[in-house]
Amino acid sequence: MSERTPPANLAAERAVLGACLLERNAIVALAPVLTADDFYLQKHGLIYAAMLACYHERTPPDLATVAERLRRHAQLDAIGGVVFLSDMVAEVPTAVHALYYAEIVSRTATLRRLIEAGGKVTALGYNEQDALEVTLDQAEQTIFAITQRQRGSDFVPLEVVVSDYFERATQHPEQPTPTGFYDLDRRFNGGWRPGNLVLLAARPGMGKTGLALSIAANLARAGRGVGIVSLEMSRDELLERLVAMHLGQDLRHVQQQVRAGDRATLDALGVMSSAPIYIDDTPAPTLMELRSKARRLHSQHQLALVIVDYLQLLVDDSRPVSRVEEVGRISRGLKTLARELQVPVLALSQLNRAIERRLTPVPMLSDLRDSGSLEQDAHIVLFIHREELYDPNTAKRGIAELIVAKNRNGPIGSELLRFVAPTTGFQNLQR
């Protein structure tokens, strides 16, 4: 069987180069989206690399300057001389469609990289030495790196940053992930931003899982997908909590009502069955496994939020020397996952016991358990504090204070929510 020719469009490559030589400002739009490696013909890549070099040196990349740069690096003869450059300029009457041709060049380059990645994945399949989980993760990383390359770029001039930012802000505004709690969403300017790592920490019994599920339910009602990695509770336990919140009834009675055939409870189960919430309750998953599953789920269902309950129960694959190092690696891994998927990751976390020995047991950043990396890596750190757990006679029964201890893109402070003890859920506080 004859060898197939890799995908390429040489006419589009020449059109891109000709446009850049014809209109010196064309390179401004192309530099962030096209690299020299994207060209199939080596000489085309050399020419484009020379154009980029001129551009970054603030030299107009025209016929004379590009030819001179190629000559200085002994590459002019290799690409066909000045005549080859002049011919490309003559072939392009206008530079208006430069970006269109650049997208064609980029697309065929991506297809070639996909073919190359396929070969690497095949080689991984024949390697029987590594553990299966490691091989699968390497295969996924190989393919995922191609999509990341499409998003990523090298250093970008501020001129391009401003142009891209203005276009996104006016034509494709960023879609935050709202929590469904009005005061909280106002504080975060509509919700959590894509790529944010949000840390929700509290002592046991404060309602971490309940708050996370309340947020998940709010998103699901709006038709937005949520992935939940539950390391502490089974999927049945999470379902019972979601049903109890939906009905506003005591969590302890859900299973009994199901067995009794209670119509309202069965209807609630029907509502839950169509909610875009996806649960993985695999015990003791590794960080590598979590990231792999989250990537697949997001590619299938376009998630708005990933919830990890809770962070300290994750296992790092790299055999760290200490617990502090392990939690730090897990924290950075979740932050990377949020950026890869471009969705917020809500990671639940324990607080250390030192808080119980204080006269006023209100959480602080120093109470985060096992690692200072948690505070450093998180874009947002939230604490739950319920005064009724420390003072049964308080006037704030049923009131939870949600403390915003860190907010990288806004003010810190606190908001009040209603805690519904029978359901373990949270609601907006009526004022």
PDB file of C-alpha atoms in Angstrom, residues 6-233:
ATOM      1  CA  PRO A   6       0.262  14.262   5.019  1.00  0.00           C
ATOM      2  CA  PRO A   7      -2.405  16.998   4.970  1.00  0.00           C
ATOM      3  CA  ALA A   8      -1.053  20.304   3.635  1.00  0.00           C
ATOM      4  CA  ASN A   9      -2.173  23.291   1.573  1.00  0.00           C
ATOM      5  CA  LEU A  10       0.865  24.826  -0.096  1.00  0.00           C
ATOM      6  CA  ALA A  11      -1.207  27.472  -1.895  1.00  0.00           C
ATOM      7  CA  ALA A  12      -2.533  28.731   1.452  1.00  0.00           C
ATOM      8  CA  GLU A  13       1.000  28.767   2.861  1.00  0.00           C
ATOM      9  CA  ARG A  14       2.212  30.906  -0.068  1.00  0.00           C
ATOM     10  CA  ALA A  15      -0.816  33.183   0.293  1.00  0.00           C
ATOM     11  CA  VAL A  16      -0.032  33.782   3.976  1.00  0.00           C
ATOM     12  CA  LEU A  17       3.602  34.602   3.257  1.00  0.00           C
ATOM     13  CA  GLY A  18       2.747  36.789   0.271  1.00  0.00           C
ATOM     14  CA  ALA A  19       0.175  38.726   2.318  1.00  0.00           C
ATOM     15  CA  CYS A  20       2.709  39.389   5.081  1.00  0.00           C
ATOM     16  CA  LEU A  21       5.263  40.664   2.573  1.00  0.00           C
ATOM     17  CA  LEU A  22       2.637  42.789   0.837  1.00  0.00           C
ATOM     18  CA  GLU A  23       1.107  44.319   3.972  1.00  0.00           C
ATOM     19  CA  ARG A  24       3.563  44.733   6.847  1.00  0.00           C
ATOM     20  CA  ASN A  25       0.789  44.929   9.480  1.00  0.00           C
ATOM     21  CA  ALA A  26      -0.673  41.552   8.518  1.00  0.00           C
ATOM     22  CA  ILE A  27       1.836  39.823  10.791  1.00  0.00           C
ATOM     23  CA  VAL A  28       0.247  41.513  13.837  1.00  0.00           C
ATOM     24  CA  ALA A  29      -2.884  39.386  13.461  1.00  0.00           C
ATOM     25  CA  LEU A  30      -1.034  36.218  12.444  1.00  0.00           C
ATOM     26  CA  ALA A  31       1.731  36.123  15.057  1.00  0.00           C
ATOM     27  CA  PRO A  32      -0.511  34.891  17.914  1.00  0.00           C
ATOM     28  CA  VAL A  33      -2.177  32.130  15.853  1.00  0.00           C
ATOM     29  CA  LEU A  34       0.522  30.795  13.539  1.00  0.00           C
ATOM     30  CA  THR A  35       4.035  29.465  14.180  1.00  0.00           C
ATOM     31  CA  ALA A  36       6.849  28.549  11.815  1.00  0.00           C
ATOM     32  CA  ASP A  37       6.259  24.877  12.676  1.00  0.00           C
ATOM     33  CA  ASP A  38       2.756  25.110  11.195  1.00  0.00           C
ATOM     34  CA  PHE A  39       4.142  25.268   7.639  1.00  0.00           C
ATOM     35  CA  TYR A  40       4.522  21.989   5.747  1.00  0.00           C
ATOM     36  CA  LEU A  41       7.377  23.108   3.488  1.00  0.00           C
ATOM     37  CA  GLN A  42      10.547  23.810   5.424  1.00  0.00           C
ATOM     38  CA  LYS A  43      11.410  26.844   3.304  1.00  0.00           C
ATOM     39  CA  HIS A  44       7.987  28.338   4.019  1.00  0.00           C
ATOM     40  CA  GLY A  45       8.654  27.872   7.725  1.00  0.00           C
ATOM     41  CA  LEU A  46      12.053  29.571   7.395  1.00  0.00           C
ATOM     42  CA  ILE A  47      10.479  32.566   5.671  1.00  0.00           C
ATOM     43  CA  TYR A  48       7.740  32.918   8.277  1.00  0.00           C
ATOM     44  CA  ALA A  49      10.290  32.588  11.099  1.00  0.00           C
ATOM     45  CA  ALA A  50      12.252  35.453   9.529  1.00  0.00           C
ATOM     46  CA  MET A  51       9.068  37.540   9.378  1.00  0.00           C
ATOM     47  CA  LEU A  52       8.337  36.865  13.050  1.00  0.00           C
ATOM     48  CA  ALA A  53      11.901  37.808  13.971  1.00  0.00           C
ATOM     49  CA  CYS A  54      11.570  41.113  12.115  1.00  0.00           C
ATOM     50  CA  TYR A  55       8.230  41.755  13.774  1.00  0.00           C
ATOM     51  CA  HIS A  56       9.549  41.110  17.292  1.00  0.00           C
ATOM     52  CA  GLU A  57      12.518  43.386  16.553  1.00  0.00           C
ATOM     53  CA  ARG A  58      10.023  46.085  15.486  1.00  0.00           C
ATOM     54  CA  THR A  59      11.317  45.952  11.925  1.00  0.00           C
ATOM     55  CA  PRO A  60       8.631  45.990   9.192  1.00  0.00           C
ATOM     56  CA  PRO A  61       8.631  42.476   7.644  1.00  0.00           C
ATOM     57  CA  ASP A  62       8.647  43.473   3.968  1.00  0.00           C
ATOM     58  CA  LEU A  63      10.461  42.011   0.970  1.00  0.00           C
ATOM     59  CA  ALA A  64      13.724  43.822   1.654  1.00  0.00           C
ATOM     60  CA  THR A  65      13.967  43.226   5.418  1.00  0.00           C
ATOM     61  CA  VAL A  66      12.957  39.555   5.248  1.00  0.00           C
ATOM     62  CA  ALA A  67      15.391  38.865   2.402  1.00  0.00           C
ATOM     63  CA  GLU A  68      18.173  40.591   4.326  1.00  0.00           C
ATOM     64  CA  ARG A  69      17.497  38.574   7.468  1.00  0.00           C
ATOM     65  CA  LEU A  70      17.482  35.311   5.518  1.00  0.00           C
ATOM     66  CA  ARG A  71      20.758  36.332   3.854  1.00  0.00           C
ATOM     67  CA  ARG A  72      22.405  37.081   7.229  1.00  0.00           C
ATOM     68  CA  HIS A  73      21.484  33.598   8.425  1.00  0.00           C
ATOM     69  CA  ALA A  74      22.626  31.927   5.187  1.00  0.00           C
ATOM     70  CA  GLN A  75      19.073  30.828   4.372  1.00  0.00           C
ATOM     71  CA  LEU A  76      18.197  33.001   1.372  1.00  0.00           C
ATOM     72  CA  ASP A  77      19.518  30.588  -1.256  1.00  0.00           C
ATOM     73  CA  ALA A  78      17.868  27.649   0.530  1.00  0.00           C
ATOM     74  CA  ILE A  79      14.402  29.175   0.133  1.00  0.00           C
ATOM     75  CA  GLY A  80      14.881  30.083  -3.542  1.00  0.00           C
ATOM     76  CA  GLY A  81      16.300  33.580  -3.292  1.00  0.00           C
ATOM     77  CA  VAL A  82      14.671  36.973  -3.657  1.00  0.00           C
ATOM     78  CA  VAL A  83      12.898  35.761  -6.791  1.00  0.00           C
ATOM     79  CA  PHE A  84      10.919  33.216  -4.742  1.00  0.00           C
ATOM     80  CA  LEU A  85       9.853  35.941  -2.306  1.00  0.00           C
ATOM     81  CA  SER A  86       8.892  38.298  -5.147  1.00  0.00           C
ATOM     82  CA  ASP A  87       6.809  35.599  -6.840  1.00  0.00           C
ATOM     83  CA  MET A  88       4.742  35.104  -3.673  1.00  0.00           C
ATOM     84  CA  VAL A  89       4.034  38.830  -3.435  1.00  0.00           C
ATOM     85  CA  ALA A  90       2.927  38.862  -7.081  1.00  0.00           C
ATOM     86  CA  GLU A  91       0.508  35.977  -6.441  1.00  0.00           C
ATOM     87  CA  VAL A  92      -1.396  37.889  -3.734  1.00  0.00           C
ATOM     88  CA  PRO A  93      -3.342  40.965  -4.906  1.00  0.00           C
ATOM     89  CA  THR A  94      -4.450  41.902  -1.365  1.00  0.00           C
ATOM     90  CA  ALA A  95      -3.693  40.964   2.246  1.00  0.00           C
ATOM     91  CA  VAL A  96      -7.351  41.138   3.322  1.00  0.00           C
ATOM     92  CA  HIS A  97      -7.744  37.346   3.508  1.00  0.00           C
ATOM     93  CA  ALA A  98      -4.467  36.633   5.306  1.00  0.00           C
ATOM     94  CA  LEU A  99      -6.163  35.386   8.490  1.00  0.00           C
ATOM     95  CA  TYR A 100      -8.432  33.069   6.493  1.00  0.00           C
ATOM     96  CA  TYR A 101      -5.426  31.437   4.805  1.00  0.00           C
ATOM     97  CA  ALA A 102      -3.618  31.272   8.143  1.00  0.00           C
ATOM     98  CA  GLU A 103      -6.505  29.270   9.595  1.00  0.00           C
ATOM     99  CA  ILE A 104      -6.170  26.777   6.730  1.00  0.00           C
ATOM    100  CA  VAL A 105      -2.437  26.429   7.400  1.00  0.00           C
ATOM    101  CA  SER A 106      -3.076  25.990  11.125  1.00  0.00           C
ATOM    102  CA  ARG A 107      -5.788  23.380  10.507  1.00  0.00           C
ATOM    103  CA  THR A 108      -3.625  21.200   8.261  1.00  0.00           C
ATOM    104  CA  ALA A 109      -0.751  21.501  10.749  1.00  0.00           C
ATOM    105  CA  THR A 110      -3.059  20.259  13.503  1.00  0.00           C
ATOM    106  CA  LEU A 111      -4.097  17.295  11.360  1.00  0.00           C
ATOM    107  CA  ARG A 112      -0.425  16.410  10.803  1.00  0.00           C
ATOM    108  CA  ARG A 113       0.217  16.608  14.533  1.00  0.00           C
ATOM    109  CA  LEU A 114      -2.772  14.347  15.101  1.00  0.00           C
ATOM    110  CA  ILE A 115      -1.282  11.776  12.726  1.00  0.00           C
ATOM    111  CA  GLU A 116       2.040  12.019  14.568  1.00  0.00           C
ATOM    112  CA  ALA A 117       0.253  11.654  17.906  1.00  0.00           C
ATOM    113  CA  GLY A 118      -1.483   8.549  16.579  1.00  0.00           C
ATOM    114  CA  GLY A 119       1.913   6.985  15.981  1.00  0.00           C
ATOM    115  CA  LYS A 120       3.008   7.831  19.511  1.00  0.00           C
ATOM    116  CA  VAL A 121      -0.178   6.352  20.977  1.00  0.00           C
ATOM    117  CA  THR A 122       0.392   3.185  18.945  1.00  0.00           C
ATOM    118  CA  ALA A 123       3.918   2.928  20.359  1.00  0.00           C
ATOM    119  CA  LEU A 124       2.525   3.357  23.870  1.00  0.00           C
ATOM    120  CA  GLY A 125       0.140   0.494  23.192  1.00  0.00           C
ATOM    121  CA  TYR A 126       3.059  -1.821  22.448  1.00  0.00           C
ATOM    122  CA  ASN A 127       4.883  -0.813  25.633  1.00  0.00           C
ATOM    123  CA  GLU A 128       3.927  -3.381  28.247  1.00  0.00           C
ATOM    124  CA  GLN A 129       6.365  -2.158  30.900  1.00  0.00           C
ATOM    125  CA  ASP A 130       4.382   0.764  32.337  1.00  0.00           C
ATOM    126  CA  ALA A 131       1.238   0.483  34.445  1.00  0.00           C
ATOM    127  CA  LEU A 132      -1.951   0.680  32.391  1.00  0.00           C
ATOM    128  CA  GLU A 133      -3.096   3.895  34.133  1.00  0.00           C
ATOM    129  CA  VAL A 134       0.222   5.581  33.258  1.00  0.00           C
ATOM    130  CA  THR A 135      -0.025   4.482  29.620  1.00  0.00           C
ATOM    131  CA  LEU A 136      -3.616   5.710  29.319  1.00  0.00           C
ATOM    132  CA  ASP A 137      -2.741   9.059  30.866  1.00  0.00           C
ATOM    133  CA  GLN A 138       0.245   9.492  28.528  1.00  0.00           C
ATOM    134  CA  ALA A 139      -1.974   8.699  25.550  1.00  0.00           C
ATOM    135  CA  GLU A 140      -4.574  11.236  26.661  1.00  0.00           C
ATOM    136  CA  GLN A 141      -1.899  13.849  27.325  1.00  0.00           C
ATOM    137  CA  THR A 142      -0.495  13.317  23.829  1.00  0.00           C
ATOM    138  CA  ILE A 143      -3.852  14.053  22.206  1.00  0.00           C
ATOM    139  CA  PHE A 144      -4.803  16.761  24.692  1.00  0.00           C
ATOM    140  CA  ALA A 145      -1.526  18.600  24.030  1.00  0.00           C
ATOM    141  CA  ILE A 146      -2.724  19.194  20.479  1.00  0.00           C
ATOM    142  CA  THR A 147      -5.883  20.957  21.646  1.00  0.00           C
ATOM    143  CA  GLN A 148      -3.857  22.969  24.154  1.00  0.00           C
ATOM    144  CA  ARG A 149      -1.488  24.041  21.388  1.00  0.00           C
ATOM    145  CA  GLN A 150      -4.483  25.411  19.519  1.00  0.00           C
ATOM    146  CA  ARG A 151      -5.267  27.603  22.537  1.00  0.00           C
ATOM    147  CA  GLY A 152      -1.745  28.487  23.551  1.00  0.00           C
ATOM    148  CA  SER A 153       0.818  30.835  22.109  1.00  0.00           C
ATOM    149  CA  ASP A 154       4.183  32.361  22.805  1.00  0.00           C
ATOM    150  CA  PHE A 155       4.702  35.846  24.220  1.00  0.00           C
ATOM    151  CA  VAL A 156       2.081  38.145  22.710  1.00  0.00           C
ATOM    152  CA  PRO A 157       2.457  41.923  22.239  1.00  0.00           C
ATOM    153  CA  LEU A 158       0.112  43.989  24.406  1.00  0.00           C
ATOM    154  CA  GLU A 159      -1.347  45.447  21.216  1.00  0.00           C
ATOM    155  CA  VAL A 160      -2.694  41.983  20.341  1.00  0.00           C
ATOM    156  CA  VAL A 161      -3.790  41.346  23.937  1.00  0.00           C
ATOM    157  CA  VAL A 162      -5.858  44.545  23.901  1.00  0.00           C
ATOM    158  CA  SER A 163      -7.419  43.694  20.540  1.00  0.00           C
ATOM    159  CA  ASP A 164      -8.328  40.135  21.599  1.00  0.00           C
ATOM    160  CA  TYR A 165      -9.638  41.303  24.966  1.00  0.00           C
ATOM    161  CA  PHE A 166     -11.871  43.943  23.389  1.00  0.00           C
ATOM    162  CA  GLU A 167     -13.291  41.433  20.900  1.00  0.00           C
ATOM    163  CA  ARG A 168     -14.053  38.881  23.631  1.00  0.00           C
ATOM    164  CA  ALA A 169     -15.542  41.485  25.960  1.00  0.00           C
ATOM    165  CA  THR A 170     -17.821  42.957  23.293  1.00  0.00           C
ATOM    166  CA  GLN A 171     -18.629  39.988  21.050  1.00  0.00           C
ATOM    167  CA  HIS A 172     -17.884  36.820  23.044  1.00  0.00           C
ATOM    168  CA  PRO A 173     -18.143  37.786  26.722  1.00  0.00           C
ATOM    169  CA  GLU A 174     -16.785  35.333  29.266  1.00  0.00           C
ATOM    170  CA  GLN A 175     -19.481  33.115  30.780  1.00  0.00           C
ATOM    171  CA  PRO A 176     -18.985  32.861  34.555  1.00  0.00           C
ATOM    172  CA  THR A 177     -20.356  29.942  36.552  1.00  0.00           C
ATOM    173  CA  PRO A 178     -23.003  31.325  38.940  1.00  0.00           C
ATOM    174  CA  THR A 179     -23.476  29.675  42.313  1.00  0.00           C
ATOM    175  CA  GLY A 180     -27.159  30.572  42.463  1.00  0.00           C
ATOM    176  CA  PHE A 181     -26.567  32.549  45.671  1.00  0.00           C
ATOM    177  CA  TYR A 182     -27.255  36.164  44.775  1.00  0.00           C
ATOM    178  CA  ASP A 183     -24.980  37.974  47.214  1.00  0.00           C
ATOM    179  CA  LEU A 184     -22.126  35.602  46.480  1.00  0.00           C
ATOM    180  CA  ASP A 185     -22.499  35.947  42.720  1.00  0.00           C
ATOM    181  CA  ARG A 186     -22.571  39.731  43.013  1.00  0.00           C
ATOM    182  CA  ARG A 187     -19.280  39.596  44.875  1.00  0.00           C
ATOM    183  CA  PHE A 188     -17.768  37.522  42.061  1.00  0.00           C
ATOM    184  CA  ASN A 189     -19.230  39.688  39.315  1.00  0.00           C
ATOM    185  CA  GLY A 190     -21.711  37.065  38.159  1.00  0.00           C
ATOM    186  CA  GLY A 191     -19.988  33.893  39.289  1.00  0.00           C
ATOM    187  CA  TRP A 192     -16.696  32.030  39.170  1.00  0.00           C
ATOM    188  CA  ARG A 193     -14.532  32.609  36.129  1.00  0.00           C
ATOM    189  CA  PRO A 194     -13.470  29.792  33.778  1.00  0.00           C
ATOM    190  CA  GLY A 195     -10.175  28.243  34.887  1.00  0.00           C
ATOM    191  CA  ASN A 196     -10.520  29.262  38.547  1.00  0.00           C
ATOM    192  CA  LEU A 197      -9.605  26.923  41.398  1.00  0.00           C
ATOM    193  CA  VAL A 198     -12.100  27.595  44.201  1.00  0.00           C
ATOM    194  CA  LEU A 199     -11.336  26.161  47.641  1.00  0.00           C
ATOM    195  CA  LEU A 200     -14.241  25.566  50.043  1.00  0.00           C
ATOM    196  CA  ALA A 201     -12.961  24.689  53.517  1.00  0.00           C
ATOM    197  CA  ALA A 202     -14.549  24.072  56.901  1.00  0.00           C
ATOM    198  CA  ARG A 203     -14.406  21.806  59.924  1.00  0.00           C
ATOM    199  CA  PRO A 204     -16.481  18.584  59.758  1.00  0.00           C
ATOM    200  CA  GLY A 205     -20.226  19.098  60.115  1.00  0.00           C
ATOM    201  CA  MET A 206     -20.281  22.676  58.819  1.00  0.00           C
ATOM    202  CA  GLY A 207     -21.942  21.699  55.537  1.00  0.00           C
ATOM    203  CA  LYS A 208     -19.215  21.620  52.872  1.00  0.00           C
ATOM    204  CA  THR A 209     -20.862  18.870  50.850  1.00  0.00           C
ATOM    205  CA  GLY A 210     -24.299  20.417  51.353  1.00  0.00           C
ATOM    206  CA  LEU A 211     -23.144  23.758  49.964  1.00  0.00           C
ATOM    207  CA  ALA A 212     -21.384  22.108  47.021  1.00  0.00           C
ATOM    208  CA  LEU A 213     -24.519  20.095  46.200  1.00  0.00           C
ATOM    209  CA  SER A 214     -26.700  23.198  46.545  1.00  0.00           C
ATOM    210  CA  ILE A 215     -24.515  24.945  43.969  1.00  0.00           C
ATOM    211  CA  ALA A 216     -24.632  21.863  41.717  1.00  0.00           C
ATOM    212  CA  ALA A 217     -28.435  21.756  41.953  1.00  0.00           C
ATOM    213  CA  ASN A 218     -28.693  25.470  41.133  1.00  0.00           C
ATOM    214  CA  LEU A 219     -26.551  24.968  38.031  1.00  0.00           C
ATOM    215  CA  ALA A 220     -28.454  21.851  36.969  1.00  0.00           C
ATOM    216  CA  ARG A 221     -31.758  23.743  37.162  1.00  0.00           C
ATOM    217  CA  ALA A 222     -30.252  26.215  34.698  1.00  0.00           C
ATOM    218  CA  GLY A 223     -29.312  23.331  32.395  1.00  0.00           C
ATOM    219  CA  ARG A 224     -25.568  23.522  33.045  1.00  0.00           C
ATOM    220  CA  GLY A 225     -23.493  20.399  33.584  1.00  0.00           C
ATOM    221  CA  VAL A 226     -21.661  19.549  36.811  1.00  0.00           C
ATOM    222  CA  GLY A 227     -19.151  16.766  37.414  1.00  0.00           C
ATOM    223  CA  ILE A 228     -18.831  15.557  41.017  1.00  0.00           C
ATOM    224  CA  VAL A 229     -15.881  13.482  42.201  1.00  0.00           C
ATOM    225  CA  SER A 230     -17.046  12.160  45.567  1.00  0.00           C
ATOM    226  CA  LEU A 231     -14.338  10.530  47.627  1.00  0.00           C
ATOM    227  CA  GLU A 232     -16.246  10.577  50.904  1.00  0.00           C
ATOM    228  CA  MET A 233     -19.881   9.757  50.103  1.00  0.00           C
TER     229      MET A 233
END
